[in-house]
PDB file of C-alpha atoms in Angstrom:
ATOM      1  CA  MET A   1      77.411  60.154 108.814  1.00  0.00           C
ATOM      2  CA  TYR A   2      77.730  64.209 107.806  1.00  0.00           C
ATOM      3  CA  ARG A   3      74.260  64.353 106.990  1.00  0.00           C
ATOM      4  CA  PHE A   4      73.024  66.360 109.393  1.00  0.00           C
ATOM      5  CA  LEU A   5      75.052  69.908 108.469  1.00  0.00           C
ATOM      6  CA  LEU A   6      72.139  69.708 106.057  1.00  0.00           C
ATOM      7  CA  THR A   7      69.204  69.846 108.519  1.00  0.00           C
ATOM      8  CA  PRO A   8      67.792  73.609 109.366  1.00  0.00           C
ATOM      9  CA  ARG A   9      69.842  73.424 112.365  1.00  0.00           C
ATOM     10  CA  TRP A  10      72.969  73.457 110.897  1.00  0.00           C
ATOM     11  CA  TRP A  11      71.959  75.370 107.640  1.00  0.00           C
ATOM     12  CA  ALA A  12      71.781  78.675 110.143  1.00  0.00           C
ATOM     13  CA  ILE A  13      74.737  77.597 112.088  1.00  0.00           C
ATOM     14  CA  ASN A  14      76.678  77.730 108.666  1.00  0.00           C
ATOM     15  CA  LEU A  15      75.283  80.770 107.440  1.00  0.00           C
ATOM     16  CA  PHE A  16      75.989  82.287 111.107  1.00  0.00           C
ATOM     17  CA  LEU A  17      80.129  81.096 110.338  1.00  0.00           C
ATOM     18  CA  VAL A  18      79.466  82.526 106.459  1.00  0.00           C
ATOM     19  CA  PHE A  19      79.398  86.033 107.409  1.00  0.00           C
ATOM     20  CA  ALA A  20      80.557  86.749 110.686  1.00  0.00           C
ATOM     21  CA  VAL A  21      84.077  85.180 109.963  1.00  0.00           C
ATOM     22  CA  PRO A  22      84.228  87.714 106.716  1.00  0.00           C
ATOM     23  CA  PHE A  23      83.006  90.203 108.669  1.00  0.00           C
ATOM     24  CA  CYS A  24      85.476  89.949 111.467  1.00  0.00           C
ATOM     25  CA  LEU A  25      88.713  89.711 109.601  1.00  0.00           C
ATOM     26  CA  ILE A  26      87.254  93.072 107.416  1.00  0.00           C
ATOM     27  CA  MET A  27      86.812  94.927 110.839  1.00  0.00           C
ATOM     28  CA  GLY A  28      90.274  93.247 112.000  1.00  0.00           C
ATOM     29  CA  PHE A  29      92.011  94.593 108.387  1.00  0.00           C
ATOM     30  CA  TRP A  30      90.140  97.875 109.181  1.00  0.00           C
ATOM     31  CA  GLN A  31      91.186  98.573 112.560  1.00  0.00           C
ATOM     32  CA  LEU A  32      94.604  97.516 111.227  1.00  0.00           C
ATOM     33  CA  GLY A  33      94.467 100.072 108.704  1.00  0.00           C
ATOM     34  CA  ARG A  34      94.071 103.422 110.770  1.00  0.00           C
ATOM     35  CA  PHE A  35      96.995 101.896 112.791  1.00  0.00           C
ATOM     36  CA  GLU A  36      99.669 101.545 109.946  1.00  0.00           C
ATOM     37  CA  ASP A  37      98.535 105.575 109.106  1.00  0.00           C
ATOM     38  CA  ARG A  38      98.881 107.225 112.190  1.00  0.00           C
ATOM     39  CA  VAL A  39     102.039 105.535 112.256  1.00  0.00           C
ATOM     40  CA  ASP A  40     103.078 107.289 108.671  1.00  0.00           C
ATOM     41  CA  GLY A  41     102.157 110.064 110.224  1.00  0.00           C
ATOM     42  CA  HIS A  42     104.006 110.079 112.940  1.00  0.00           C
ATOM     43  CA  ARG A  43     106.588 109.126 110.412  1.00  0.00           C
ATOM     44  CA  GLU A  44     105.911 112.079 108.440  1.00  0.00           C
ATOM     45  CA  HIS A  45     105.146 114.053 111.543  1.00  0.00           C
ATOM     46  CA  GLN A  46     108.267 113.801 112.181  1.00  0.00           C
ATOM     47  CA  ARG A  47     110.493 114.181 109.111  1.00  0.00           C
ATOM     48  CA  GLN A  48     108.635 117.168 108.566  1.00  0.00           C
ATOM     49  CA  THR A  49     109.886 118.152 111.947  1.00  0.00           C
ATOM     50  CA  GLU A  50     113.620 117.664 110.841  1.00  0.00           C
ATOM     51  CA  GLU A  51     113.675 119.957 108.039  1.00  0.00           C
ATOM     52  CA  ALA A  52     110.907 122.478 109.569  1.00  0.00           C
ATOM     53  CA  ALA A  53     114.781 123.755 110.231  1.00  0.00           C
ATOM     54  CA  SER A  54     116.059 124.072 107.040  1.00  0.00           C
ATOM     55  CA  ALA A  55     113.028 123.981 104.244  1.00  0.00           C
ATOM     56  CA  VAL A  56     112.666 126.523 101.741  1.00  0.00           C
ATOM     57  CA  PRO A  57     109.443 128.755 102.716  1.00  0.00           C
ATOM     58  CA  VAL A  58     106.917 129.494 100.862  1.00  0.00           C
ATOM     59  CA  PRO A  59     103.769 131.853 100.446  1.00  0.00           C
ATOM     60  CA  LEU A  60     101.049 130.854 102.993  1.00  0.00           C
ATOM     61  CA  GLU A  61      98.118 131.194 100.502  1.00  0.00           C
ATOM     62  CA  GLU A  62     100.386 128.220  98.497  1.00  0.00           C
ATOM     63  CA  LEU A  63      99.093 126.205 102.107  1.00  0.00           C
ATOM     64  CA  LEU A  64      95.677 126.710 101.964  1.00  0.00           C
ATOM     65  CA  PRO A  65      92.712 125.283 102.732  1.00  0.00           C
ATOM     66  CA  LEU A  66      94.513 123.358 105.241  1.00  0.00           C
ATOM     67  CA  THR A  67      94.781 119.852 104.989  1.00  0.00           C
ATOM     68  CA  THR A  68      96.578 116.866 106.342  1.00  0.00           C
ATOM     69  CA  ASP A  69      99.131 117.188 103.884  1.00  0.00           C
ATOM     70  CA  THR A  70      99.472 120.721 104.503  1.00  0.00           C
ATOM     71  CA  VAL A  71      99.500 120.971 108.018  1.00  0.00           C
ATOM     72  CA  GLY A  72     103.777 120.933 109.072  1.00  0.00           C
ATOM     73  CA  GLY A  73     104.629 122.817 105.935  1.00  0.00           C
ATOM     74  CA  THR A  74     106.985 125.655 106.341  1.00  0.00           C
ATOM     75  CA  ALA A  75     105.329 129.165 105.409  1.00  0.00           C
ATOM     76  CA  GLU A  76     105.890 132.659 105.366  1.00  0.00           C
ATOM     77  CA  VAL A  77     103.585 135.752 105.253  1.00  0.00           C
ATOM     78  CA  SER A  78     104.223 139.339 106.141  1.00  0.00           C
ATOM     79  CA  GLY A  79     101.846 141.893 107.804  1.00  0.00           C
ATOM     80  CA  GLU A  80     101.926 143.645 111.108  1.00  0.00           C
ATOM     81  CA  TRP A  81     101.915 142.701 114.554  1.00  0.00           C
ATOM     82  CA  ASP A  82      98.892 143.843 116.535  1.00  0.00           C
ATOM     83  CA  ALA A  83      99.881 144.084 120.076  1.00  0.00           C
ATOM     84  CA  ASP A  84      96.642 145.478 121.484  1.00  0.00           C
ATOM     85  CA  ASN A  85      94.901 141.931 121.153  1.00  0.00           C
ATOM     86  CA  GLU A  86      98.168 139.963 121.814  1.00  0.00           C
ATOM     87  CA  LEU A  87      96.496 136.907 124.444  1.00  0.00           C
ATOM     88  CA  LEU A  88      97.997 134.222 126.882  1.00  0.00           C
ATOM     89  CA  VAL A  89      97.047 130.280 126.200  1.00  0.00           C
ATOM     90  CA  PRO A  90      97.429 128.974 129.817  1.00  0.00           C
ATOM     91  CA  ARG A  91      98.712 125.444 130.905  1.00  0.00           C
ATOM     92  CA  ARG A  92     100.973 124.878 128.080  1.00  0.00           C
ATOM     93  CA  SER A  93     104.184 122.931 129.267  1.00  0.00           C
ATOM     94  CA  ALA A  94     108.002 122.701 127.363  1.00  0.00           C
ATOM     95  CA  GLU A  95     109.719 120.189 129.031  1.00  0.00           C
ATOM     96  CA  GLY A  96     107.808 119.498 131.732  1.00  0.00           C
ATOM     97  CA  GLU A  97     107.148 122.955 133.056  1.00  0.00           C
ATOM     98  CA  PRO A  98     104.163 125.214 132.838  1.00  0.00           C
ATOM     99  CA  GLY A  99     104.167 127.931 131.749  1.00  0.00           C
ATOM    100  CA  PHE A 100     102.634 130.169 128.940  1.00  0.00           C
ATOM    101  CA  ARG A 101     102.002 130.110 124.856  1.00  0.00           C
ATOM    102  CA  ILE A 102     102.493 133.649 123.895  1.00  0.00           C
ATOM    103  CA  LEU A 103      99.743 134.769 120.970  1.00  0.00           C
ATOM    104  CA  THR A 104     100.329 137.122 118.423  1.00  0.00           C
ATOM    105  CA  PRO A 105      97.318 137.946 115.956  1.00  0.00           C
ATOM    106  CA  LEU A 106      99.415 139.120 112.447  1.00  0.00           C
ATOM    107  CA  ILE A 107      97.285 141.336 109.785  1.00  0.00           C
ATOM    108  CA  PRO A 108      98.560 140.573 106.780  1.00  0.00           C
ATOM    109  CA  ALA A 109      99.337 142.934 104.676  1.00  0.00           C
ATOM    110  CA  ASP A 110      97.742 142.082 101.215  1.00  0.00           C
ATOM    111  CA  GLY A 111      94.462 141.467 103.358  1.00  0.00           C
ATOM    112  CA  GLY A 112      92.473 138.377 104.439  1.00  0.00           C
ATOM    113  CA  PRO A 113      91.883 137.436 107.947  1.00  0.00           C
ATOM    114  CA  ALA A 114      94.405 137.506 110.749  1.00  0.00           C
ATOM    115  CA  VAL A 115      96.989 134.905 111.201  1.00  0.00           C
ATOM    116  CA  PRO A 116      97.693 133.654 114.654  1.00  0.00           C
ATOM    117  CA  VAL A 117     101.113 133.182 115.531  1.00  0.00           C
ATOM    118  CA  VAL A 118     102.547 131.645 118.350  1.00  0.00           C
ATOM    119  CA  ARG A 119     105.794 133.807 118.964  1.00  0.00           C
ATOM    120  CA  GLY A 120     107.227 131.427 121.704  1.00  0.00           C
ATOM    121  CA  TRP A 121     106.373 130.080 125.063  1.00  0.00           C
ATOM    122  CA  LEU A 122     107.815 131.019 128.652  1.00  0.00           C
ATOM    123  CA  PRO A 123     107.132 129.992 132.097  1.00  0.00           C
ATOM    124  CA  ALA A 124     104.378 130.952 134.260  1.00  0.00           C
ATOM    125  CA  ASP A 125     106.298 132.546 136.703  1.00  0.00           C
ATOM    126  CA  ALA A 126     108.112 135.031 133.811  1.00  0.00           C
ATOM    127  CA  VAL A 127     104.353 136.682 132.850  1.00  0.00           C
ATOM    128  CA  PRO A 128     102.895 139.141 132.090  1.00  0.00           C
ATOM    129  CA  ASP A 129     106.433 141.182 133.375  1.00  0.00           C
ATOM    130  CA  GLY A 130     108.728 138.983 131.313  1.00  0.00           C
ATOM    131  CA  VAL A 131     106.554 139.056 127.909  1.00  0.00           C
ATOM    132  CA  PRO A 132     108.931 140.756 125.201  1.00  0.00           C
ATOM    133  CA  PRO A 133     106.704 143.340 122.903  1.00  0.00           C
ATOM    134  CA  ALA A 134     105.854 142.153 119.228  1.00  0.00           C
ATOM    135  CA  ASP A 135     108.188 144.737 116.858  1.00  0.00           C
ATOM    136  CA  GLY A 136     106.081 147.361 115.376  1.00  0.00           C
ATOM    137  CA  GLY A 137     105.673 148.193 111.090  1.00  0.00           C
ATOM    138  CA  PRO A 138     105.991 145.524 109.153  1.00  0.00           C
ATOM    139  CA  VAL A 139     107.578 142.527 109.364  1.00  0.00           C
ATOM    140  CA  THR A 140     107.535 139.016 107.490  1.00  0.00           C
ATOM    141  CA  VAL A 141     107.722 136.058 109.781  1.00  0.00           C
ATOM    142  CA  ILE A 142     108.841 132.409 108.816  1.00  0.00           C
ATOM    143  CA  GLY A 143     106.746 129.426 110.669  1.00  0.00           C
ATOM    144  CA  VAL A 144     105.318 126.355 110.584  1.00  0.00           C
ATOM    145  CA  LEU A 145     101.158 126.316 110.211  1.00  0.00           C
ATOM    146  CA  GLN A 146      98.777 124.185 112.633  1.00  0.00           C
ATOM    147  CA  ALA A 147      95.983 123.042 112.676  1.00  0.00           C
ATOM    148  CA  PRO A 148      93.608 124.095 114.848  1.00  0.00           C
ATOM    149  CA  GLU A 149      93.440 122.956 118.293  1.00  0.00           C
ATOM    150  CA  SER A 150      90.243 121.023 119.672  1.00  0.00           C
ATOM    151  CA  PRO A 151      89.200 121.989 123.130  1.00  0.00           C
ATOM    152  CA  ARG A 152      87.984 118.103 124.097  1.00  0.00           C
ATOM    153  CA  ALA A 153      91.757 116.523 122.828  1.00  0.00           C
ATOM    154  CA  ILE A 154      94.101 119.211 124.450  1.00  0.00           C
ATOM    155  CA  GLY A 155      91.465 119.507 127.831  1.00  0.00           C
ATOM    156  CA  ALA A 156      91.103 123.027 127.338  1.00  0.00           C
ATOM    157  CA  PRO A 157      90.476 125.525 130.642  1.00  0.00           C
ATOM    158  CA  THR A 158      87.111 127.653 130.808  1.00  0.00           C
ATOM    159  CA  GLY A 159      86.337 130.690 132.877  1.00  0.00           C
ATOM    160  CA  LEU A 160      89.675 132.598 132.099  1.00  0.00           C
ATOM    161  CA  PRO A 161      91.023 136.112 132.816  1.00  0.00           C
ATOM    162  CA  ASP A 162      90.761 138.710 129.762  1.00  0.00           C
ATOM    163  CA  GLY A 163      93.800 138.265 127.625  1.00  0.00           C
ATOM    164  CA  GLN A 164      93.837 134.960 128.084  1.00  0.00           C
ATOM    165  CA  VAL A 165      92.264 132.041 125.373  1.00  0.00           C
ATOM    166  CA  GLY A 166      91.803 128.266 126.131  1.00  0.00           C
ATOM    167  CA  VAL A 167      92.712 127.413 122.466  1.00  0.00           C
ATOM    168  CA  VAL A 168      94.618 128.366 119.551  1.00  0.00           C
ATOM    169  CA  GLY A 169      92.104 127.866 116.795  1.00  0.00           C
ATOM    170  CA  ALA A 170      89.143 130.297 115.103  1.00  0.00           C
ATOM    171  CA  ALA A 171      86.153 129.173 116.748  1.00  0.00           C
ATOM    172  CA  SER A 172      87.593 130.379 119.927  1.00  0.00           C
ATOM    173  CA  LEU A 173      88.964 133.521 118.582  1.00  0.00           C
ATOM    174  CA  ILE A 174      86.658 134.823 116.955  1.00  0.00           C
ATOM    175  CA  ASN A 175      85.155 135.365 119.855  1.00  0.00           C
ATOM    176  CA  VAL A 176      87.651 137.698 121.338  1.00  0.00           C
ATOM    177  CA  LEU A 177      89.538 139.531 118.803  1.00  0.00           C
ATOM    178  CA  PRO A 178      87.298 142.267 116.875  1.00  0.00           C
ATOM    179  CA  TYR A 179      88.229 141.033 112.736  1.00  0.00           C
ATOM    180  CA  PRO A 180      88.146 137.282 110.892  1.00  0.00           C
ATOM    181  CA  VAL A 181      90.391 135.052 111.460  1.00  0.00           C
ATOM    182  CA  LEU A 182      92.100 131.985 109.772  1.00  0.00           C
ATOM    183  CA  ASP A 183      91.299 128.808 110.812  1.00  0.00           C
ATOM    184  CA  GLY A 184      94.916 128.082 111.507  1.00  0.00           C
ATOM    185  CA  TRP A 185      98.161 129.496 113.613  1.00  0.00           C
ATOM    186  CA  LEU A 186     101.862 129.552 112.367  1.00  0.00           C
ATOM    187  CA  THR A 187     104.413 128.708 115.197  1.00  0.00           C
ATOM    188  CA  VAL A 188     107.257 130.759 114.072  1.00  0.00           C
ATOM    189  CA  ARG A 189     110.726 128.719 113.303  1.00  0.00           C
ATOM    190  CA  GLU A 190     112.758 131.140 115.470  1.00  0.00           C
ATOM    191  CA  ALA A 191     112.117 132.487 118.569  1.00  0.00           C
ATOM    192  CA  GLU A 192     113.116 136.407 119.934  1.00  0.00           C
ATOM    193  CA  ALA A 193     114.981 135.898 123.663  1.00  0.00           C
ATOM    194  CA  PRO A 194     113.733 135.022 125.999  1.00  0.00           C
ATOM    195  CA  LEU A 195     110.511 132.956 124.481  1.00  0.00           C
ATOM    196  CA  VAL A 196     111.319 129.568 123.830  1.00  0.00           C
ATOM    197  CA  VAL A 197     110.264 127.917 120.155  1.00  0.00           C
ATOM    198  CA  VAL A 198     107.029 125.451 120.676  1.00  0.00           C
ATOM    199  CA  PRO A 199     107.653 122.915 118.330  1.00  0.00           C
ATOM    200  CA  PRO A 200     105.499 121.483 115.964  1.00  0.00           C
ATOM    201  CA  GLU A 201     102.379 119.193 116.699  1.00  0.00           C
ATOM    202  CA  ALA A 202     101.068 116.347 114.853  1.00  0.00           C
ATOM    203  CA  ALA A 203      97.943 116.888 113.278  1.00  0.00           C
ATOM    204  CA  ALA A 204      95.357 115.051 114.568  1.00  0.00           C
ATOM    205  CA  GLY A 205      94.583 111.695 113.863  1.00  0.00           C
ATOM    206  CA  THR A 206      98.654 110.710 112.765  1.00  0.00           C
ATOM    207  CA  VAL A 207     100.185 110.704 116.372  1.00  0.00           C
ATOM    208  CA  LEU A 208     101.041 108.172 118.069  1.00  0.00           C
ATOM    209  CA  ASP A 209      98.977 108.404 121.058  1.00  0.00           C
ATOM    210  CA  LEU A 210      96.779 105.860 122.898  1.00  0.00           C
ATOM    211  CA  LYS A 211      94.051 106.029 120.363  1.00  0.00           C
ATOM    212  CA  ALA A 212      96.373 104.949 118.182  1.00  0.00           C
ATOM    213  CA  PHE A 213      97.407 101.820 120.397  1.00  0.00           C
ATOM    214  CA  GLN A 214      93.315 101.230 120.965  1.00  0.00           C
ATOM    215  CA  ASN A 215      92.467 100.434 117.058  1.00  0.00           C
ATOM    216  CA  LEU A 216      95.996  98.043 117.382  1.00  0.00           C
ATOM    217  CA  GLY A 217      93.905  96.213 120.183  1.00  0.00           C
ATOM    218  CA  TYR A 218      90.936  96.288 118.219  1.00  0.00           C
ATOM    219  CA  THR A 219      92.862  94.684 115.660  1.00  0.00           C
ATOM    220  CA  ALA A 220      93.556  91.890 117.708  1.00  0.00           C
ATOM    221  CA  GLU A 221      90.028  91.695 119.276  1.00  0.00           C
ATOM    222  CA  TRP A 222      88.542  91.238 115.554  1.00  0.00           C
ATOM    223  CA  PHE A 223      90.280  88.376 114.705  1.00  0.00           C
ATOM    224  CA  VAL A 224      90.450  86.463 117.868  1.00  0.00           C
ATOM    225  CA  PHE A 225      85.999  86.444 117.489  1.00  0.00           C
ATOM    226  CA  ALA A 226      87.090  85.540 114.186  1.00  0.00           C
ATOM    227  CA  ALA A 227      89.380  82.233 115.250  1.00  0.00           C
ATOM    228  CA  PHE A 228      86.829  81.690 118.179  1.00  0.00           C
ATOM    229  CA  VAL A 229      84.037  81.378 115.774  1.00  0.00           C
ATOM    230  CA  ILE A 230      85.606  78.799 114.175  1.00  0.00           C
ATOM    231  CA  PHE A 231      86.309  77.360 117.153  1.00  0.00           C
ATOM    232  CA  MET A 232      83.034  76.897 118.276  1.00  0.00           C
ATOM    233  CA  TRP A 233      81.312  75.956 115.468  1.00  0.00           C
ATOM    234  CA  TYR A 234      84.320  72.804 114.796  1.00  0.00           C
ATOM    235  CA  ARG A 235      83.045  71.926 118.723  1.00  0.00           C
ATOM    236  CA  LEU A 236      79.320  71.920 118.042  1.00  0.00           C
ATOM    237  CA  LEU A 237      80.229  69.714 114.514  1.00  0.00           C
ATOM    238  CA  ARG A 238      82.277  67.211 116.698  1.00  0.00           C
ATOM    239  CA  ARG A 239      80.445  66.780 119.522  1.00  0.00           C
ATOM    240  CA  GLU A 240      76.934  66.298 117.146  1.00  0.00           C
ATOM    241  CA  VAL A 241      79.386  63.644 115.303  1.00  0.00           C
ATOM    242  CA  GLU A 242      80.076  62.265 118.848  1.00  0.00           C
ATOM    243  CA  VAL A 243      76.404  62.084 119.821  1.00  0.00           C
ATOM    244  CA  ARG A 244      75.197  60.779 116.815  1.00  0.00           C
ATOM    245  CA  ARG A 245      77.466  57.691 116.848  1.00  0.00           C
ATOM    246  CA  ASP A 246      77.626  56.938 120.410  1.00  0.00           C
ATOM    247  CA  ALA A 247      73.726  56.903 119.200  1.00  0.00           C
ATOM    248  CA  LEU A 248      74.323  54.213 116.381  1.00  0.00           C
ATOM    249  CA  ALA A 249      76.286  51.950 119.571  1.00  0.00           C
ATOM    250  CA  ASP A 250      73.668  51.972 121.663  1.00  0.00           C
ATOM    251  CA  ALA A 251      71.346  51.323 118.906  1.00  0.00           C
ATOM    252  CA  GLY A 252      73.703  48.170 117.784  1.00  0.00           C
ATOM    253  CA  ALA A 253      73.888  46.748 121.219  1.00  0.00           C
ATOM    254  CA  ALA A 254      70.162  47.300 122.170  1.00  0.00           C
ATOM    255  CA  GLY A 255      69.771  45.229 118.685  1.00  0.00           C
ATOM    256  CA  ALA A 256      71.924  42.687 119.842  1.00  0.00           C
ATOM    257  CA  ALA A 257      71.217  42.144 123.435  1.00  0.00           C
ATOM    258  CA  ALA A 258      67.477  41.586 122.086  1.00  0.00           C
ATOM    259  CA  ALA A 259      68.845  38.642 119.791  1.00  0.00           C
ATOM    260  CA  GLY A 260      70.770  36.782 122.673  1.00  0.00           C
ATOM    261  CA  PRO A 261      68.224  34.857 124.500  1.00  0.00           C
ATOM    262  CA  THR A 262      66.070  33.698 121.967  1.00  0.00           C
ATOM    263  CA  ALA A 263      68.979  31.965 120.467  1.00  0.00           C
ATOM    264  CA  GLY A 264      70.618  30.474 122.856  1.00  0.00           C
ATOM    265  CA  SER A 265      67.588  28.605 123.848  1.00  0.00           C
ATOM    266  CA  THR A 266      67.249  27.214 120.535  1.00  0.00           C
ATOM    267  CA  ALA A 267      70.421  26.302 120.403  1.00  0.00           C
ATOM    268  CA  GLY A 268      70.265  24.522 123.906  1.00  0.00           C
ATOM    269  CA  SER A 269      67.141  22.698 123.381  1.00  0.00           C
ATOM    270  CA  THR A 270      68.803  20.956 120.302  1.00  0.00           C
ATOM    271  CA  ASP A 271      72.308  20.420 121.234  1.00  0.00           C
ATOM    272  CA  ALA A 272      72.538  19.691 124.685  1.00  0.00           C
ATOM    273  CA  PRO A 273      72.539  16.305 125.872  1.00  0.00           C
ATOM    274  CA  ALA A 274      69.752  15.140 128.065  1.00  0.00           C
ATOM    275  CA  PRO A 275      70.492  15.169 132.257  1.00  0.00           C
ATOM    276  CA  ALA A 276      71.613  11.875 133.509  1.00  0.00           C
ATOM    277  CA  ASP A 277      68.042  12.577 135.934  1.00  0.00           C
ATOM    278  CA  SER A 278      65.907  12.570 132.484  1.00  0.00           C
ATOM    279  CA  ALA A 279      67.207   9.109 131.817  1.00  0.00           C
ATOM    280  CA  ALA A 280      65.551   5.866 131.729  1.00  0.00           C
ATOM    281  CA  PRO A 281      66.816   3.380 134.694  1.00  0.00           C
ATOM    282  CA  ALA A 282      68.438   0.559 133.507  1.00  0.00           C
ATOM    283  CA  ALA A 283      67.223  -3.128 133.989  1.00  0.00           C
ATOM    284  CA  PRO A 284      69.484  -4.982 136.096  1.00  0.00           C
ATOM    285  CA  ALA A 285      71.193  -7.835 134.538  1.00  0.00           C
ATOM    286  CA  ASP A 286      70.132 -11.904 134.883  1.00  0.00           C
ATOM    287  CA  ARG A 287      72.253 -13.756 137.083  1.00  0.00           C
ATOM    288  CA  THR A 288      71.638 -16.749 135.346  1.00  0.00           C
ATOM    289  CA  ASP A 289      70.228 -18.083 131.255  1.00  0.00           C
ATOM    290  CA  GLY A 290      68.184 -20.618 132.288  1.00  0.00           C
ATOM    291  CA  PRO A 291      64.101 -20.156 133.809  1.00  0.00           C
ATOM    292  CA  GLU A 292      62.659 -19.458 137.022  1.00  0.00           C
ATOM    293  CA  PRO A 293      62.627 -21.484 139.239  1.00  0.00           C
ATOM    294  CA  VAL A 294      59.064 -22.343 140.546  1.00  0.00           C
ATOM    295  CA  SER A 295      58.622 -22.831 144.217  1.00  0.00           C
ATOM    296  CA  PRO A 296      55.955 -25.182 144.692  1.00  0.00           C
ATOM    297  CA  SER A 297      52.515 -25.052 145.652  1.00  0.00           C
ATOM    298  CA  THR A 298      51.217 -25.539 149.216  1.00  0.00           C
ATOM    299  CA  PRO A 299      48.042 -27.339 149.545  1.00  0.00           C
ATOM    300  CA  GLU A 300      44.780 -26.368 150.708  1.00  0.00           C
ATOM    301  CA  ASP A 301      41.899 -28.202 152.777  1.00  0.00           C
ATOM    302  CA  ALA A 302      38.500 -28.426 151.743  1.00  0.00           C
ATOM    303  CA  SER A 303      37.914 -24.995 153.823  1.00  0.00           C
ATOM    304  CA  GLY A 304      39.958 -23.041 151.604  1.00  0.00           C
ATOM    305  CA  ARG A 305      43.032 -22.835 154.710  1.00  0.00           C
ATOM    306  CA  THR A 306      46.518 -23.334 153.701  1.00  0.00           C
ATOM    307  CA  ARG A 307      48.154 -26.988 155.161  1.00  0.00           C
ATOM    308  CA  SER A 308      51.597 -26.736 156.055  1.00  0.00           C
ATOM    309  CA  PRO A 309      53.351 -30.375 155.209  1.00  0.00           C
ATOM    310  CA  ALA A 310      53.650 -30.839 158.617  1.00  0.00           C
ATOM    311  CA  GLY A 311      50.054 -31.346 159.820  1.00  0.00           C
ATOM    312  CA  SER A 312      49.162 -33.087 157.066  1.00  0.00           C
ATOM    313  CA  ALA A 313      51.736 -36.150 157.786  1.00  0.00           C
TER     314      ALA A 313
END
């Protein structure tokens, strides 16, 4: 019944099943792993944020080069503010209110590239008059190390006036600052009033955003594809079996119908009694057992005519 599975057509179907199902499962588990990585990154970011207020700072050099593991670490660096090149970062919100971030470059005391430092946030109506000046002279800044921002990720504005920058990162700051800049930035742990501390941001690819849940959706899709392939293979198998079973049943019925009239005619000619019309008529029963009486002959004249008894008298 199932020998048709060895036909070329079914070899192709079976090979498709063998390769398609594992591929769908591998892709599904890969997407699930990406989602789990984002969940773990989100939890790690929450842990770092909670510990940032009391974490012991380490020299900034120990957290460089910047990696996913070092983002969110608490660092300290000494140097002097470059207040002349202070910048505003527009269209940044805090608790749902639009405003600006105050970005001031810090020139390290031991040399090296300048460190972009976000000293805090102010509402839009407080800028620029409400921005407190940066301290003069040597300072030590303690803050949380952050990864450079991506213009696509934040939807950075363009065509900004002088003194403003849409993205905090070396790729954009190198065009407005006269010296090399660290590809990363610090957000201070304590801000000078009236500035508001900018909370640390999660590293790219570790936050539970819409893209993270897209990975979860892709996981479900790949598993559904695997189940659909198995279902369609089983459905084709059942259909093939039913078609072949019906074909065998029809062939048996046709054979029985072809043999039926011949057998019936043979049986009728042999066993059936002869019809009543074809039977020979029965002879009438004799009324007497003796010989049949003979009537007397009638005399004839010489002319050959028969004479009656009266005429002869």
